[in-house]
Amino acid sequence: MKANVRNKSQVYSVGNYLMNGTVFGKGHFARVEEATHRIIGKKVAIKIIDLTCIKEEYARRNLHREPRVMARLRHPCIAALYETMMHGPRLYVVMEAAGGGDLCALVLGARGPARGLPEPRARCLAAQLVSAVRHMHARGVVHRDLKMENIMLDATKQFIKIVDFGLSNVWSAGGALRTPCGSLEYAAPELFVDGRRYGPEVDLWS
C-alpha cells in the first residue's frame, strides 16, 4: 500500500466514526483513512477494503485474516486493532493511528553529512523493531511484507508502529508457509519460489 498520501476526500460517517477526509494510503483494493470516534473523540486509522474490487477467490476467502492476525498481537510498537465492521460491500478495519508518517520518509528526509539518521536514533528505532518482530513471531505471526513504508511513527516520531498486516499469516513449526508474496525490494528469495516452505526467517531478511 502506498503510504503518506495525505489528500482530502469526502467527509462522511461509518458507524460511530467520522471520516475526516484524510487518506493515509491507497492500494489496489483498499485505502487507509483517518477518522474520529464521535463519542469519545479518539483519532483512529481505518482500513477500508472494497470487496467489489477483489476478484480472486483466494483473496476473498482470506479477507478476515488480517484483523484475526492483528488480534493476536499486543505490543506498543505494533498498531493495535480496535474493531472491524461490515457496511455493504466494504470491510472496515479500525486500528490505532500513527500520526508521524512512515520510516522511509523519515530516513529520506534526514539531513546532514551522513545523509541518514544519527546512529543513536537509528539504534533506538531498530531496537523497537526487533522487539516488535520478536513479539509477532512468539505469537506465531509472520508479517511477510516488512519494509520501511510499513513502519509508521507516532506523533512524536520517537516510537514506531508496524502496520499493514494484509499479507501476514499464522505460522507453526508443523505447518510452514508456501504462498509467494511480499515486496520485491525487501522480500527473502524463498518468498518467490513456488512451493518453497518458509517461516519467520523471511521477516528477518526484510
PDB file of C-alpha atoms in Angstrom:
ATOM      1  CA  MET A   1       0.000   0.000   0.000  1.00  0.00           C
ATOM      2  CA  LYS A   2       1.338   3.403  -0.965  1.00  0.00           C
ATOM      3  CA  ALA A   3       1.802   5.427   2.205  1.00  0.00           C
ATOM      4  CA  ASN A   4       1.622   9.091   3.130  1.00  0.00           C
ATOM      5  CA  VAL A   5      -0.985  10.080   0.540  1.00  0.00           C
ATOM      6  CA  ARG A   6      -2.452  12.785   2.758  1.00  0.00           C
ATOM      7  CA  ASN A   7      -5.010  14.127   0.319  1.00  0.00           C
ATOM      8  CA  LYS A   8      -8.541  15.106   1.272  1.00  0.00           C
ATOM      9  CA  SER A   9     -11.623  13.187   0.195  1.00  0.00           C
ATOM     10  CA  GLN A  10     -15.298  13.361   1.147  1.00  0.00           C
ATOM     11  CA  VAL A  11     -16.225  13.692   4.834  1.00  0.00           C
ATOM     12  CA  TYR A  12     -18.743  11.033   5.906  1.00  0.00           C
ATOM     13  CA  SER A  13     -19.699   8.739   8.807  1.00  0.00           C
ATOM     14  CA  VAL A  14     -19.298   4.998   9.308  1.00  0.00           C
ATOM     15  CA  GLY A  15     -20.813   3.584  12.478  1.00  0.00           C
ATOM     16  CA  ASN A  16     -19.501   5.630  15.403  1.00  0.00           C
ATOM     17  CA  TYR A  17     -16.694   7.126  13.317  1.00  0.00           C
ATOM     18  CA  LEU A  18     -16.495  10.401  11.423  1.00  0.00           C
ATOM     19  CA  MET A  19     -14.180  10.036   8.436  1.00  0.00           C
ATOM     20  CA  ASN A  20     -12.430  13.397   8.212  1.00  0.00           C
ATOM     21  CA  GLY A  21     -11.292  13.020   4.609  1.00  0.00           C
ATOM     22  CA  THR A  22      -7.569  12.469   5.190  1.00  0.00           C
ATOM     23  CA  VAL A  23      -6.284   9.498   3.176  1.00  0.00           C
ATOM     24  CA  PHE A  24      -3.086   7.973   4.593  1.00  0.00           C
ATOM     25  CA  GLY A  25      -2.501   5.394   1.891  1.00  0.00           C
ATOM     26  CA  LYS A  26      -4.022   3.578  -1.080  1.00  0.00           C
ATOM     27  CA  GLY A  27      -3.663   0.100  -2.532  1.00  0.00           C
ATOM     28  CA  HIS A  28      -5.299  -1.948  -5.285  1.00  0.00           C
ATOM     29  CA  PHE A  29      -8.484  -2.694  -3.358  1.00  0.00           C
ATOM     30  CA  ALA A  30      -8.061  -0.810  -0.068  1.00  0.00           C
ATOM     31  CA  ARG A  31      -7.264   2.575   1.372  1.00  0.00           C
ATOM     32  CA  VAL A  32      -6.498   3.852   4.882  1.00  0.00           C
ATOM     33  CA  GLU A  33      -8.265   6.955   6.156  1.00  0.00           C
ATOM     34  CA  GLU A  34      -8.108   8.960   9.360  1.00  0.00           C
ATOM     35  CA  ALA A  35     -11.280   9.042  11.460  1.00  0.00           C
ATOM     36  CA  THR A  36     -12.517  10.271  14.835  1.00  0.00           C
ATOM     37  CA  HIS A  37     -14.781   8.369  17.213  1.00  0.00           C
ATOM     38  CA  ARG A  38     -17.866  10.553  17.511  1.00  0.00           C
ATOM     39  CA  ILE A  39     -18.469   9.785  21.202  1.00  0.00           C
ATOM     40  CA  ILE A  40     -15.023   9.709  22.806  1.00  0.00           C
ATOM     41  CA  GLY A  41     -13.156  11.832  20.251  1.00  0.00           C
ATOM     42  CA  LYS A  42     -10.322   9.332  19.739  1.00  0.00           C
ATOM     43  CA  LYS A  43      -8.486   9.513  16.409  1.00  0.00           C
ATOM     44  CA  VAL A  44      -8.042   6.205  14.609  1.00  0.00           C
ATOM     45  CA  ALA A  45      -6.931   4.841  11.257  1.00  0.00           C
ATOM     46  CA  ILE A  46      -9.482   2.815   9.296  1.00  0.00           C
ATOM     47  CA  LYS A  47      -8.510   0.450   6.504  1.00  0.00           C
ATOM     48  CA  ILE A  48     -11.387   0.266   4.023  1.00  0.00           C
ATOM     49  CA  ILE A  49     -11.402  -2.868   1.869  1.00  0.00           C
ATOM     50  CA  ASP A  50     -13.706  -2.761  -1.150  1.00  0.00           C
ATOM     51  CA  LEU A  51     -14.954  -6.291  -1.807  1.00  0.00           C
ATOM     52  CA  THR A  52     -16.153  -5.390  -5.298  1.00  0.00           C
ATOM     53  CA  CYS A  53     -12.522  -4.880  -6.345  1.00  0.00           C
ATOM     54  CA  ILE A  54     -11.392  -8.319  -5.140  1.00  0.00           C
ATOM     55  CA  LYS A  55     -11.785 -10.828  -7.951  1.00  0.00           C
ATOM     56  CA  GLU A  56      -9.520 -13.665  -6.754  1.00  0.00           C
ATOM     57  CA  GLU A  57     -11.326 -16.353  -4.753  1.00  0.00           C
ATOM     58  CA  TYR A  58      -8.233 -16.895  -2.578  1.00  0.00           C
ATOM     59  CA  ALA A  59      -8.229 -13.227  -1.539  1.00  0.00           C
ATOM     60  CA  ARG A  60     -11.948 -13.310  -0.748  1.00  0.00           C
ATOM     61  CA  ARG A  61     -11.578 -16.427   1.407  1.00  0.00           C
ATOM     62  CA  ASN A  62      -8.829 -14.767   3.424  1.00  0.00           C
ATOM     63  CA  LEU A  63     -10.468 -11.362   3.739  1.00  0.00           C
ATOM     64  CA  HIS A  64     -10.730 -11.503   7.538  1.00  0.00           C
ATOM     65  CA  ARG A  65      -7.274 -12.953   8.118  1.00  0.00           C
ATOM     66  CA  GLU A  66      -5.624  -9.554   8.620  1.00  0.00           C
ATOM     67  CA  PRO A  67      -7.782  -8.493  11.607  1.00  0.00           C
ATOM     68  CA  ARG A  68      -7.603 -12.009  13.073  1.00  0.00           C
ATOM     69  CA  VAL A  69      -3.824 -11.884  12.942  1.00  0.00           C
ATOM     70  CA  MET A  70      -3.731  -8.384  14.436  1.00  0.00           C
ATOM     71  CA  ALA A  71      -5.995  -9.537  17.280  1.00  0.00           C
ATOM     72  CA  ARG A  72      -3.213 -11.909  18.395  1.00  0.00           C
ATOM     73  CA  LEU A  73      -0.768  -9.055  18.947  1.00  0.00           C
ATOM     74  CA  ARG A  74      -0.330  -6.694  21.899  1.00  0.00           C
ATOM     75  CA  HIS A  75       2.832  -4.625  21.632  1.00  0.00           C
ATOM     76  CA  PRO A  76       3.497  -0.867  21.912  1.00  0.00           C
ATOM     77  CA  CYS A  77       5.327  -0.893  18.568  1.00  0.00           C
ATOM     78  CA  ILE A  78       2.562  -2.675  16.633  1.00  0.00           C
ATOM     79  CA  ALA A  79      -0.593  -0.816  15.600  1.00  0.00           C
ATOM     80  CA  ALA A  80      -3.420  -2.135  17.773  1.00  0.00           C
ATOM     81  CA  LEU A  81      -6.658  -3.486  16.315  1.00  0.00           C
ATOM     82  CA  TYR A  82      -9.786  -1.908  17.814  1.00  0.00           C
ATOM     83  CA  GLU A  83     -12.668  -3.439  15.857  1.00  0.00           C
ATOM     84  CA  THR A  84     -13.975  -4.446  12.433  1.00  0.00           C
ATOM     85  CA  MET A  85     -17.235  -3.534  10.696  1.00  0.00           C
ATOM     86  CA  MET A  86     -19.048  -4.582   7.536  1.00  0.00           C
ATOM     87  CA  HIS A  87     -21.097  -1.951   5.691  1.00  0.00           C
ATOM     88  CA  GLY A  88     -22.396  -3.011   2.303  1.00  0.00           C
ATOM     89  CA  PRO A  89     -19.559  -4.307   0.121  1.00  0.00           C
ATOM     90  CA  ARG A  90     -16.837  -2.841   2.349  1.00  0.00           C
ATOM     91  CA  LEU A  91     -14.889  -4.176   5.321  1.00  0.00           C
ATOM     92  CA  TYR A  92     -13.677  -1.524   7.787  1.00  0.00           C
ATOM     93  CA  VAL A  93     -10.684  -2.419   9.958  1.00  0.00           C
ATOM     94  CA  VAL A  94     -10.359   0.118  12.780  1.00  0.00           C
ATOM     95  CA  MET A  95      -6.879   0.398  14.245  1.00  0.00           C
ATOM     96  CA  GLU A  96      -4.521   2.609  16.180  1.00  0.00           C
ATOM     97  CA  ALA A  97      -3.459   5.743  14.315  1.00  0.00           C
ATOM     98  CA  ALA A  98       0.180   6.771  13.977  1.00  0.00           C
ATOM     99  CA  GLY A  99       0.470  10.428  13.039  1.00  0.00           C
ATOM    100  CA  GLY A 100       4.192  10.766  12.346  1.00  0.00           C
ATOM    101  CA  GLY A 101       4.498   9.442   8.801  1.00  0.00           C
ATOM    102  CA  ASP A 102       6.491   6.369   7.805  1.00  0.00           C
ATOM    103  CA  LEU A 103      10.106   5.412   8.426  1.00  0.00           C
ATOM    104  CA  CYS A 104      11.010   5.674   4.748  1.00  0.00           C
ATOM    105  CA  ALA A 105      10.033   9.349   4.641  1.00  0.00           C
ATOM    106  CA  LEU A 106      11.957   9.990   7.861  1.00  0.00           C
ATOM    107  CA  VAL A 107      15.162   8.416   6.540  1.00  0.00           C
ATOM    108  CA  LEU A 108      14.947  10.050   3.105  1.00  0.00           C
ATOM    109  CA  GLY A 109      14.217  13.412   4.702  1.00  0.00           C
ATOM    110  CA  ALA A 110      17.176  13.263   7.087  1.00  0.00           C
ATOM    111  CA  ARG A 111      19.760  15.989   6.587  1.00  0.00           C
ATOM    112  CA  GLY A 112      23.410  16.220   7.496  1.00  0.00           C
ATOM    113  CA  PRO A 113      26.796  14.905   6.331  1.00  0.00           C
ATOM    114  CA  ALA A 114      25.770  11.257   6.776  1.00  0.00           C
ATOM    115  CA  ARG A 115      22.526  11.722   4.819  1.00  0.00           C
ATOM    116  CA  GLY A 116      20.677   9.479   7.237  1.00  0.00           C
ATOM    117  CA  LEU A 117      19.558   9.103  10.821  1.00  0.00           C
ATOM    118  CA  PRO A 118      22.089   9.694  13.597  1.00  0.00           C
ATOM    119  CA  GLU A 119      23.382   6.371  14.898  1.00  0.00           C
ATOM    120  CA  PRO A 120      21.794   6.660  18.388  1.00  0.00           C
ATOM    121  CA  ARG A 121      18.388   7.381  16.825  1.00  0.00           C
ATOM    122  CA  ALA A 122      18.720   4.562  14.317  1.00  0.00           C
ATOM    123  CA  ARG A 123      19.779   2.175  17.079  1.00  0.00           C
ATOM    124  CA  CYS A 124      16.764   3.119  19.203  1.00  0.00           C
ATOM    125  CA  LEU A 125      14.286   2.602  16.356  1.00  0.00           C
ATOM    126  CA  ALA A 126      15.967  -0.667  15.356  1.00  0.00           C
ATOM    127  CA  ALA A 127      15.662  -1.963  18.925  1.00  0.00           C
ATOM    128  CA  GLN A 128      11.936  -1.201  18.865  1.00  0.00           C
ATOM    129  CA  LEU A 129      11.577  -3.037  15.560  1.00  0.00           C
ATOM    130  CA  VAL A 130      13.429  -6.104  16.853  1.00  0.00           C
ATOM    131  CA  SER A 131      11.228  -6.176  19.954  1.00  0.00           C
ATOM    132  CA  ALA A 132       8.039  -5.953  17.880  1.00  0.00           C
ATOM    133  CA  VAL A 133       9.139  -8.655  15.424  1.00  0.00           C
ATOM    134  CA  ARG A 134      10.127 -10.934  18.309  1.00  0.00           C
ATOM    135  CA  HIS A 135       6.630 -10.455  19.751  1.00  0.00           C
ATOM    136  CA  MET A 136       4.988 -11.304  16.404  1.00  0.00           C
ATOM    137  CA  HIS A 137       7.000 -14.470  15.962  1.00  0.00           C
ATOM    138  CA  ALA A 138       6.427 -15.583  19.563  1.00  0.00           C
ATOM    139  CA  ARG A 139       2.698 -15.486  18.786  1.00  0.00           C
ATOM    140  CA  GLY A 140       3.065 -17.370  15.541  1.00  0.00           C
ATOM    141  CA  VAL A 141       2.639 -14.404  13.203  1.00  0.00           C
ATOM    142  CA  VAL A 142       4.778 -13.834  10.102  1.00  0.00           C
ATOM    143  CA  HIS A 143       4.304 -10.367   8.573  1.00  0.00           C
ATOM    144  CA  ARG A 144       5.720 -11.180   5.103  1.00  0.00           C
ATOM    145  CA  ASP A 145       5.806  -7.533   3.981  1.00  0.00           C
ATOM    146  CA  LEU A 146       8.088  -5.747   6.420  1.00  0.00           C
ATOM    147  CA  LYS A 147       9.525  -2.616   4.830  1.00  0.00           C
ATOM    148  CA  MET A 148      10.154   0.985   5.825  1.00  0.00           C
ATOM    149  CA  GLU A 149       6.862   2.091   4.267  1.00  0.00           C
ATOM    150  CA  ASN A 150       5.008  -0.279   6.635  1.00  0.00           C
ATOM    151  CA  ILE A 151       6.766   1.039   9.727  1.00  0.00           C
ATOM    152  CA  MET A 152       4.959   4.151  10.885  1.00  0.00           C
ATOM    153  CA  LEU A 153       5.979   6.669  13.545  1.00  0.00           C
ATOM    154  CA  ASP A 154       3.844   8.090  16.306  1.00  0.00           C
ATOM    155  CA  ALA A 155       3.173  11.825  16.504  1.00  0.00           C
ATOM    156  CA  THR A 156       6.415  12.393  18.445  1.00  0.00           C
ATOM    157  CA  LYS A 157       8.419  10.483  15.793  1.00  0.00           C
ATOM    158  CA  GLN A 158      10.196   8.663  18.629  1.00  0.00           C
ATOM    159  CA  PHE A 159       8.309   5.361  18.523  1.00  0.00           C
ATOM    160  CA  ILE A 160       7.460   3.025  15.655  1.00  0.00           C
ATOM    161  CA  LYS A 161       4.206   1.242  14.833  1.00  0.00           C
ATOM    162  CA  ILE A 162       4.266  -1.744  12.466  1.00  0.00           C
ATOM    163  CA  VAL A 163       1.229  -1.649  10.170  1.00  0.00           C
ATOM    164  CA  ASP A 164      -0.310  -3.350   7.107  1.00  0.00           C
ATOM    165  CA  PHE A 165      -0.793  -6.998   8.031  1.00  0.00           C
ATOM    166  CA  GLY A 166      -2.580  -7.675   4.755  1.00  0.00           C
ATOM    167  CA  LEU A 167      -0.048 -10.344   3.711  1.00  0.00           C
ATOM    168  CA  SER A 168       0.595 -11.709   7.195  1.00  0.00           C
ATOM    169  CA  ASN A 169      -0.274 -15.232   8.244  1.00  0.00           C
ATOM    170  CA  VAL A 170      -0.095 -17.579  11.200  1.00  0.00           C
ATOM    171  CA  TRP A 171       2.831 -19.969  11.245  1.00  0.00           C
ATOM    172  CA  SER A 172       3.678 -23.097  13.217  1.00  0.00           C
ATOM    173  CA  ALA A 173       6.628 -25.466  13.090  1.00  0.00           C
ATOM    174  CA  GLY A 174       4.378 -28.192  11.703  1.00  0.00           C
ATOM    175  CA  GLY A 175       2.741 -26.033   9.044  1.00  0.00           C
ATOM    176  CA  ALA A 176       5.240 -23.914   7.146  1.00  0.00           C
ATOM    177  CA  LEU A 177       4.009 -21.208   4.763  1.00  0.00           C
ATOM    178  CA  ARG A 178       4.276 -21.559   0.979  1.00  0.00           C
ATOM    179  CA  THR A 179       2.466 -18.653  -0.741  1.00  0.00           C
ATOM    180  CA  PRO A 180       4.774 -16.359  -2.784  1.00  0.00           C
ATOM    181  CA  CYS A 181       4.184 -12.749  -1.691  1.00  0.00           C
ATOM    182  CA  GLY A 182       5.860  -9.577  -0.434  1.00  0.00           C
ATOM    183  CA  SER A 183       7.602  -6.521  -1.868  1.00  0.00           C
ATOM    184  CA  LEU A 184      10.451  -7.399  -4.216  1.00  0.00           C
ATOM    185  CA  GLU A 185      12.930  -4.876  -2.776  1.00  0.00           C
ATOM    186  CA  TYR A 186      12.640  -6.322   0.739  1.00  0.00           C
ATOM    187  CA  ALA A 187      11.478  -9.923   0.301  1.00  0.00           C
ATOM    188  CA  ALA A 188      13.557 -13.010   1.039  1.00  0.00           C
ATOM    189  CA  PRO A 189      14.324 -15.093  -2.088  1.00  0.00           C
ATOM    190  CA  GLU A 190      12.278 -18.088  -0.893  1.00  0.00           C
ATOM    191  CA  LEU A 191       9.115 -15.954  -0.947  1.00  0.00           C
ATOM    192  CA  PHE A 192       9.194 -16.062  -4.741  1.00  0.00           C
ATOM    193  CA  VAL A 193       9.887 -19.761  -5.225  1.00  0.00           C
ATOM    194  CA  ASP A 194       6.668 -21.707  -5.854  1.00  0.00           C
ATOM    195  CA  GLY A 195       6.124 -24.426  -3.270  1.00  0.00           C
ATOM    196  CA  ARG A 196       9.118 -23.444  -1.149  1.00  0.00           C
ATOM    197  CA  ARG A 197       8.407 -23.755   2.575  1.00  0.00           C
ATOM    198  CA  TYR A 198       9.348 -20.832   4.791  1.00  0.00           C
ATOM    199  CA  GLY A 199       8.666 -19.314   8.196  1.00  0.00           C
ATOM    200  CA  PRO A 200       9.563 -16.317  10.401  1.00  0.00           C
ATOM    201  CA  GLU A 201      13.046 -16.073   8.898  1.00  0.00           C
ATOM    202  CA  VAL A 202      11.626 -14.152   5.926  1.00  0.00           C
ATOM    203  CA  ASP A 203      10.832 -11.225   8.251  1.00  0.00           C
ATOM    204  CA  LEU A 204      14.429 -11.214   9.485  1.00  0.00           C
ATOM    205  CA  TRP A 205      15.674 -10.930   5.900  1.00  0.00           C
ATOM    206  CA  SER A 206      13.418  -7.908   5.357  1.00  0.00           C
TER     207      SER A 206
END
